[in-house]
PDB file of C-alpha atoms in Angstrom:
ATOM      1  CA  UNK Y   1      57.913 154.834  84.938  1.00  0.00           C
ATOM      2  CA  UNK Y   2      60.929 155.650  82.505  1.00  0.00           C
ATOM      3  CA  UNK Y   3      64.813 156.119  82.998  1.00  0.00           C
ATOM      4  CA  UNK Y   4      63.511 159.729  80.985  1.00  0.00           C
ATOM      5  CA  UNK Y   5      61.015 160.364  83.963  1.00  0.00           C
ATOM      6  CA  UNK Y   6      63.096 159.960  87.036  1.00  0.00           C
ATOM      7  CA  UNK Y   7      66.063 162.080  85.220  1.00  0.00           C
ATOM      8  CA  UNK Y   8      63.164 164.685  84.268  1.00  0.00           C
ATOM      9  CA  UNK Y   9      62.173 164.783  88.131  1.00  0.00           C
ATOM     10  CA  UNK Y  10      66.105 165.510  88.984  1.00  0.00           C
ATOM     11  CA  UNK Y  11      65.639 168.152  86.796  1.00  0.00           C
ATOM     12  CA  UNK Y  12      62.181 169.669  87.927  1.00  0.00           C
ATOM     13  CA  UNK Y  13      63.992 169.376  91.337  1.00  0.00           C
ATOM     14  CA  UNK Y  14      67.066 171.494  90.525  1.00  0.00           C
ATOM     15  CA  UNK Y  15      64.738 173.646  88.716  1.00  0.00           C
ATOM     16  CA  UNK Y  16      63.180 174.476  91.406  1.00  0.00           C
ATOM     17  CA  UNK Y  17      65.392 174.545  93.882  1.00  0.00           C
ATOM     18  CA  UNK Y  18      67.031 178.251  94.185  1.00  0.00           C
ATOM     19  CA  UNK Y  19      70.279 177.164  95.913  1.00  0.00           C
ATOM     20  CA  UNK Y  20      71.224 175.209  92.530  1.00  0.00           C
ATOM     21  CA  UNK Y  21      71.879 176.056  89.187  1.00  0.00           C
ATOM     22  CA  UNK Y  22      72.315 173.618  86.894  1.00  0.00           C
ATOM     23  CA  UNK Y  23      71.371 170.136  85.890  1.00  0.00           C
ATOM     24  CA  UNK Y  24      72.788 167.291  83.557  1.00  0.00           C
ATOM     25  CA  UNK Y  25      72.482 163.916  82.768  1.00  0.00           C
ATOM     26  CA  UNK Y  26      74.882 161.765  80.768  1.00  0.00           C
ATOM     27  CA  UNK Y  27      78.838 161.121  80.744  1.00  0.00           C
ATOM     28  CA  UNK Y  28      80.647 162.339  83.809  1.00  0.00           C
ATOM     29  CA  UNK Y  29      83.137 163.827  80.806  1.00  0.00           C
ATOM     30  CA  UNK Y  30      80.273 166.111  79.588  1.00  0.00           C
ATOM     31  CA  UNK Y  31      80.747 168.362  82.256  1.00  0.00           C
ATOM     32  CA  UNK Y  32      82.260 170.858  79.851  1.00  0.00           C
ATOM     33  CA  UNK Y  33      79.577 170.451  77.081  1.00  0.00           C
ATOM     34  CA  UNK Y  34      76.559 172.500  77.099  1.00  0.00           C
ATOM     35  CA  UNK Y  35      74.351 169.406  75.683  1.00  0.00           C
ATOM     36  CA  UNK Y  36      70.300 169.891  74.732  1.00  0.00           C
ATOM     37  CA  UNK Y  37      69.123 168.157  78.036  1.00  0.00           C
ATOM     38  CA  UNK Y  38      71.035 170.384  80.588  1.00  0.00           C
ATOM     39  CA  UNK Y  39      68.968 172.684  82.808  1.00  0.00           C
ATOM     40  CA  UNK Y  40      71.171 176.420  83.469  1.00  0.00           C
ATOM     41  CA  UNK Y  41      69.065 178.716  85.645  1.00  0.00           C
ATOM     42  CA  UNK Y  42      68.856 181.991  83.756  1.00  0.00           C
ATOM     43  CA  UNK Y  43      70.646 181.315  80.595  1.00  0.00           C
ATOM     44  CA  UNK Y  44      71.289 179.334  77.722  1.00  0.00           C
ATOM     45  CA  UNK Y  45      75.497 179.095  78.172  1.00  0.00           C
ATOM     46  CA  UNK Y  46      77.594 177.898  80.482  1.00  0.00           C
ATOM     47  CA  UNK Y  47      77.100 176.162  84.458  1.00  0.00           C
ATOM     48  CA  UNK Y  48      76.092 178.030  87.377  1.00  0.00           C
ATOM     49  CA  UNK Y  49      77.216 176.030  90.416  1.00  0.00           C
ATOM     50  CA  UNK Y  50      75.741 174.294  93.191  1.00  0.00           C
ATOM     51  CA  UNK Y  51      75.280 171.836  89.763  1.00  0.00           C
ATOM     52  CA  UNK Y  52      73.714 167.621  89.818  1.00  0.00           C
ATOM     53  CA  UNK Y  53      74.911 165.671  86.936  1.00  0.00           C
ATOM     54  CA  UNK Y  54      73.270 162.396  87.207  1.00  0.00           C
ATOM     55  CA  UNK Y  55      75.760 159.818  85.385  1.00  0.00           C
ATOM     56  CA  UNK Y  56      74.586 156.825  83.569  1.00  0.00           C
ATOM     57  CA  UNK Y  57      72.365 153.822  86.093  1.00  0.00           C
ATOM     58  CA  UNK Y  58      73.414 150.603  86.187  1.00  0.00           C
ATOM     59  CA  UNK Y  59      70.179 148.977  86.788  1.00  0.00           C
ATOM     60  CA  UNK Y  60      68.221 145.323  87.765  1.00  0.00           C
ATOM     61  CA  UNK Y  61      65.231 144.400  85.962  1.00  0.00           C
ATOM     62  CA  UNK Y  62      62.612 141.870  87.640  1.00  0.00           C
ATOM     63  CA  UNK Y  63      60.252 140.386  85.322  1.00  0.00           C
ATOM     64  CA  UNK Y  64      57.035 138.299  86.179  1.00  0.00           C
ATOM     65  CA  UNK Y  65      54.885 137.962  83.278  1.00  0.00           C
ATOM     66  CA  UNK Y  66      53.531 141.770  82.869  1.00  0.00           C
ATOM     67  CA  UNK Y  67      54.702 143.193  85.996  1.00  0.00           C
ATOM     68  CA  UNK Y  68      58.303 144.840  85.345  1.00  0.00           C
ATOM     69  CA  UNK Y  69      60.237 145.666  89.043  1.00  0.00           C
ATOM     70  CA  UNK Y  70      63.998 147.620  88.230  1.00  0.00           C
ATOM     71  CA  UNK Y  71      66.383 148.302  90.542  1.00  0.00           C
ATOM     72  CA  UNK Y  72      68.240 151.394  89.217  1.00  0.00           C
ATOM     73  CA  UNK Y  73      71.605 152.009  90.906  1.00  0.00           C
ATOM     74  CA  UNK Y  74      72.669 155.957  90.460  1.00  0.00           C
ATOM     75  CA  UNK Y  75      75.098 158.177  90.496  1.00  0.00           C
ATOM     76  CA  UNK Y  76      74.264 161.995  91.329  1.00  0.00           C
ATOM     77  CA  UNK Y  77      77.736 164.072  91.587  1.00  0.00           C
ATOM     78  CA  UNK Y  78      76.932 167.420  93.306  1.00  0.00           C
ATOM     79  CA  UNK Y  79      79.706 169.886  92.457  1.00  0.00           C
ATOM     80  CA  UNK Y  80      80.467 173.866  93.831  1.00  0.00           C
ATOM     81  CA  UNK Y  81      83.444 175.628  92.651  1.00  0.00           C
ATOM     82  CA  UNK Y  82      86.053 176.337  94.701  1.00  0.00           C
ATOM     83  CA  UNK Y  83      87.437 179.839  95.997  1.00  0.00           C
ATOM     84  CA  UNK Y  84      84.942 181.583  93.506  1.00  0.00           C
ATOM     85  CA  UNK Y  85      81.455 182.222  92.444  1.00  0.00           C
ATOM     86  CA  UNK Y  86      80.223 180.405  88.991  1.00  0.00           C
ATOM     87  CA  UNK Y  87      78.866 184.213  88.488  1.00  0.00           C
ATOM     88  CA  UNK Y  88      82.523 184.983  87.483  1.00  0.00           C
ATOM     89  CA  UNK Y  89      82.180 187.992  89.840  1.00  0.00           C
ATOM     90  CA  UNK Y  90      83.598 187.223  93.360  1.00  0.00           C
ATOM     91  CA  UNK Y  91      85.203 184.987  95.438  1.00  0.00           C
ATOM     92  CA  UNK Y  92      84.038 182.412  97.701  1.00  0.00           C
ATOM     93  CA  UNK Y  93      86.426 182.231 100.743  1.00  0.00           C
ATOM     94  CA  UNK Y  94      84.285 179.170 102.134  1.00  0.00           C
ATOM     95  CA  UNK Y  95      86.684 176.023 102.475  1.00  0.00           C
ATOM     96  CA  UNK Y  96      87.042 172.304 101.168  1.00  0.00           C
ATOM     97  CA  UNK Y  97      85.167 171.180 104.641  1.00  0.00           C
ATOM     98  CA  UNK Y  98      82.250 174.196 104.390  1.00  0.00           C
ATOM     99  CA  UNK Y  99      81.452 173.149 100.572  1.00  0.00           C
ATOM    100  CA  UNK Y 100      81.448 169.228 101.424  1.00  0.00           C
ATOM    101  CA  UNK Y 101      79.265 170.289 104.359  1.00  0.00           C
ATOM    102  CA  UNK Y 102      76.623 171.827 102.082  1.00  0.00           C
ATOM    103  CA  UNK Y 103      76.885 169.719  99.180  1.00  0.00           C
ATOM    104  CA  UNK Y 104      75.822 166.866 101.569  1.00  0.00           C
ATOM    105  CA  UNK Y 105      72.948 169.346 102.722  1.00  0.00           C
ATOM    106  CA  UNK Y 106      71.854 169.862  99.191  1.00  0.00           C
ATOM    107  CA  UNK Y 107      72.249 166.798  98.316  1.00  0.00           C
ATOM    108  CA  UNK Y 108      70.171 164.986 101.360  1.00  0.00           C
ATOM    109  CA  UNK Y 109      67.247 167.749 100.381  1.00  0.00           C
ATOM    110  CA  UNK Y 110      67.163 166.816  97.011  1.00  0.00           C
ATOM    111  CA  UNK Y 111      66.651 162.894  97.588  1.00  0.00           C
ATOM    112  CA  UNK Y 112      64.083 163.205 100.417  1.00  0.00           C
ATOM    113  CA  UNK Y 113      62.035 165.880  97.963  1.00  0.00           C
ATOM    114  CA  UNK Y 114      62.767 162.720  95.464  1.00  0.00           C
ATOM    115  CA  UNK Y 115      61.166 160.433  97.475  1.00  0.00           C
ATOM    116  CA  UNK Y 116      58.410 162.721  98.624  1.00  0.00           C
ATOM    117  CA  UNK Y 117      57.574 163.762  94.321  1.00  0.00           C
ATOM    118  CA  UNK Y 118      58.132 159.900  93.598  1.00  0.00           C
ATOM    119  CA  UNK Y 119      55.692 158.947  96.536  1.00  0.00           C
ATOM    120  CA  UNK Y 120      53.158 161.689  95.708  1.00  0.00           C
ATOM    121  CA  UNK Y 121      52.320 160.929  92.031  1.00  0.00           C
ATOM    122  CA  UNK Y 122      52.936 157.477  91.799  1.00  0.00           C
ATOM    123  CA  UNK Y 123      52.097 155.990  94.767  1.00  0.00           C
ATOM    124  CA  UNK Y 124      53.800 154.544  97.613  1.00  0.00           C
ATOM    125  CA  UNK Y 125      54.936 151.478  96.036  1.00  0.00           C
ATOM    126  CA  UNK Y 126      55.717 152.588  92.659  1.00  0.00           C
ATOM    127  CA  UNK Y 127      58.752 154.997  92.549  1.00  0.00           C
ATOM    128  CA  UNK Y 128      61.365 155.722  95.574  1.00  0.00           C
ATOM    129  CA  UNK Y 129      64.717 155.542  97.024  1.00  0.00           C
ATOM    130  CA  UNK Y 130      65.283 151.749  98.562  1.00  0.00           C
ATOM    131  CA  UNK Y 131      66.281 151.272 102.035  1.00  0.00           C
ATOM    132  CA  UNK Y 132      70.029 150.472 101.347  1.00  0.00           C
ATOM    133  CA  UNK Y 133      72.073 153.231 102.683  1.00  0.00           C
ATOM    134  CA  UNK Y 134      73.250 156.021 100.521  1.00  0.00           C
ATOM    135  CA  UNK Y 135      77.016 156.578 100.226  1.00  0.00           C
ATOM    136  CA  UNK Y 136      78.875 159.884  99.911  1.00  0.00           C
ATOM    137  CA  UNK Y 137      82.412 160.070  98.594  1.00  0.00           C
ATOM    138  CA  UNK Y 138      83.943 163.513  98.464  1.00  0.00           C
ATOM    139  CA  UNK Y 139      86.651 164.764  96.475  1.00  0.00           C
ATOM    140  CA  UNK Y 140      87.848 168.238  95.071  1.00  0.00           C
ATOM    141  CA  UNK Y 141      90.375 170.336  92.904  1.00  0.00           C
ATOM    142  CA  UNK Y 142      88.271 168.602  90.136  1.00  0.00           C
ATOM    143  CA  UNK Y 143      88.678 169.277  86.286  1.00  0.00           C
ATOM    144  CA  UNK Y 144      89.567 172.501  85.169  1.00  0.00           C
ATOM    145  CA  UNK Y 145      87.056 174.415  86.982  1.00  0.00           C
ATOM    146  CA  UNK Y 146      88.885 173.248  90.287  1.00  0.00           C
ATOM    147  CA  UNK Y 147      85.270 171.916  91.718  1.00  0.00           C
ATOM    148  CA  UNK Y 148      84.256 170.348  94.784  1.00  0.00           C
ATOM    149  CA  UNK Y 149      82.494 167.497  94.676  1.00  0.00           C
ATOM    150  CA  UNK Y 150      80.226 164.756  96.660  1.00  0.00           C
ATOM    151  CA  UNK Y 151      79.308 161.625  94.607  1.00  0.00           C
ATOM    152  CA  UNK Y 152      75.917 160.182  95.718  1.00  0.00           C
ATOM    153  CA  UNK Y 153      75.392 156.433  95.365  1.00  0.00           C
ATOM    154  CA  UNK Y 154      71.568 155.767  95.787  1.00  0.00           C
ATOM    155  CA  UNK Y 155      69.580 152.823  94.803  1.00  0.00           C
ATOM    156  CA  UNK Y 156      65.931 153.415  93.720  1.00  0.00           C
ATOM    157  CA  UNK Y 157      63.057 150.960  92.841  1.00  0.00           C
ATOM    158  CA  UNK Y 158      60.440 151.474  90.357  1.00  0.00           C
ATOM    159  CA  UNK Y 159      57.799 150.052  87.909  1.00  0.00           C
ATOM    160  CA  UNK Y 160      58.261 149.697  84.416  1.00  0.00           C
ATOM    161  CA  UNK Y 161      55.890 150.372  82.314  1.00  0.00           C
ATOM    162  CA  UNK Y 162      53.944 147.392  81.387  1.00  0.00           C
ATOM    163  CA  UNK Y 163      55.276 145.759  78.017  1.00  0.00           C
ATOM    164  CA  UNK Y 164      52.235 145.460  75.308  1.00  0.00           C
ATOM    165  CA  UNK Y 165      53.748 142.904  73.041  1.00  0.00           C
ATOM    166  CA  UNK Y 166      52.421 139.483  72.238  1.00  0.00           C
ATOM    167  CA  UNK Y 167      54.000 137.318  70.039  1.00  0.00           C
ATOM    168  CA  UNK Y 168      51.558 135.478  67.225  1.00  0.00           C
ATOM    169  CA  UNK Y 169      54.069 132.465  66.682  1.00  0.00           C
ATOM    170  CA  UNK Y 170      51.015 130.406  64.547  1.00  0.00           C
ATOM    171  CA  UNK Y 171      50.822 133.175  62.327  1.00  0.00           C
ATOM    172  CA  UNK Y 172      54.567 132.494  61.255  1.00  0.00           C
ATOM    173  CA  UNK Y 173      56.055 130.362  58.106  1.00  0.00           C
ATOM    174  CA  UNK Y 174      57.138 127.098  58.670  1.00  0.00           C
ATOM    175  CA  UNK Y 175      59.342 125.884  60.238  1.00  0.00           C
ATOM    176  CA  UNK Y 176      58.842 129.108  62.617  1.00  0.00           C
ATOM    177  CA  UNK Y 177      55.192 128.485  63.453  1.00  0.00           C
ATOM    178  CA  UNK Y 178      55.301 125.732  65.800  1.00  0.00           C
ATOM    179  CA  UNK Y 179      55.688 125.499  69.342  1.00  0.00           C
ATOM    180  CA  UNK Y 180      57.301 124.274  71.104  1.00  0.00           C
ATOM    181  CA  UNK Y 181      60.136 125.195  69.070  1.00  0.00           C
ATOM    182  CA  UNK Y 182      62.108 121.954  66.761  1.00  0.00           C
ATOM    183  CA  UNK Y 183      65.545 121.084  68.626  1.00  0.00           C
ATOM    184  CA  UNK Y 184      66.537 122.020  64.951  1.00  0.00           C
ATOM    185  CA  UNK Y 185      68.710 124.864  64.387  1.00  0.00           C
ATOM    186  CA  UNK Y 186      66.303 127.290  62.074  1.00  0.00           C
ATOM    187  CA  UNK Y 187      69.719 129.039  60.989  1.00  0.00           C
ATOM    188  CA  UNK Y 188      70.906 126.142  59.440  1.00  0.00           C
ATOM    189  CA  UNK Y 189      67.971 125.213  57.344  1.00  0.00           C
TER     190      UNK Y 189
END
């Protein structure tokens, strides 16, 4: 499993999930750039809103010899406009509370059909959310498409995939070639 993967299963998610339009992962400041690996439902241009921008994972990595555990720590921000439609048509009289209120919703759906993807193709103990709590922070009158938002902290484990590199250290030139290594400083000679 890749950093690529899980972000491409957010997207497949939003994709397919008609309450939400739009998909991004990088910078929290990209919000207002249409980059390559955005997903906008029905066009090329521009947001539709309910929108998940996952923001950059800090992450853990646990390795014991070829088995590679991480501990990715994410950010998904789920953002609605406020007091209009992303259709540029029509209003949206909901308020602050109603759109916080659904953004959790949406947001809660999304990481259970996570965990239930995750589960289903890569087995139980391969790819999922951990079993430290989620936080939600809310905010709004956001950038300058005044949008609502709900910041998701999750923590999810998964398997790397397996490294296929072995070193061939006899192979090298002196004084590189022997091991254990000379308490000499190679950089030096």
């Amino acid at each position: 499993m890749t950093l690529t993967q899980i972000s491409n299963l957010f997207n497949a998610i939003v994709q397919s999930y008609v309450d939400m339009g739009f998909y991004h992962y990088g910078w929290t400041s990209d919000i207002n750039v249409n980059t390559q690996n955005n997903f906008t439902r029905g066009t090329g241009r521009g947001k539709l809103f309910p929108a998940l921008h996952m923001d950059f994972p800090s992450e853990t990595v646990q390795i014991v010899q070829k088995n590679v555990k991480s501990t990715s720590r994410i950010v998904l921000i789920f953002t609605e406009t406020q007091g209009y439609n992303s259709d540029g048509n029509s209003s949206d009289p909901r308020s602050v509370l109603e759109l916080h209120t659904e953004l959790k919703r949406l947001a809660i759906a999304v990481l259970n059909e996570f965990n239930r993807l995750s589960r289903q193709f890569t087995g139980r103990d391969a790819l999922a959310l951990t079993q430290t709590p989620i936080n939600f922070t809310y905010d709004a009158n956001q950038n300058n498409q005044r949008l609502v938002r709900l910041f998701c902290e999750a923590e999810i484990f998964y398997l790397d995939d397996c490294p296929d590199f072995v070193s061939d250290i006899p192979s090298l030139d002196p004084p590189f070639n022997v091991l254990p290594p000379s308490n000499n400083d190679y950089e030096l000679e």
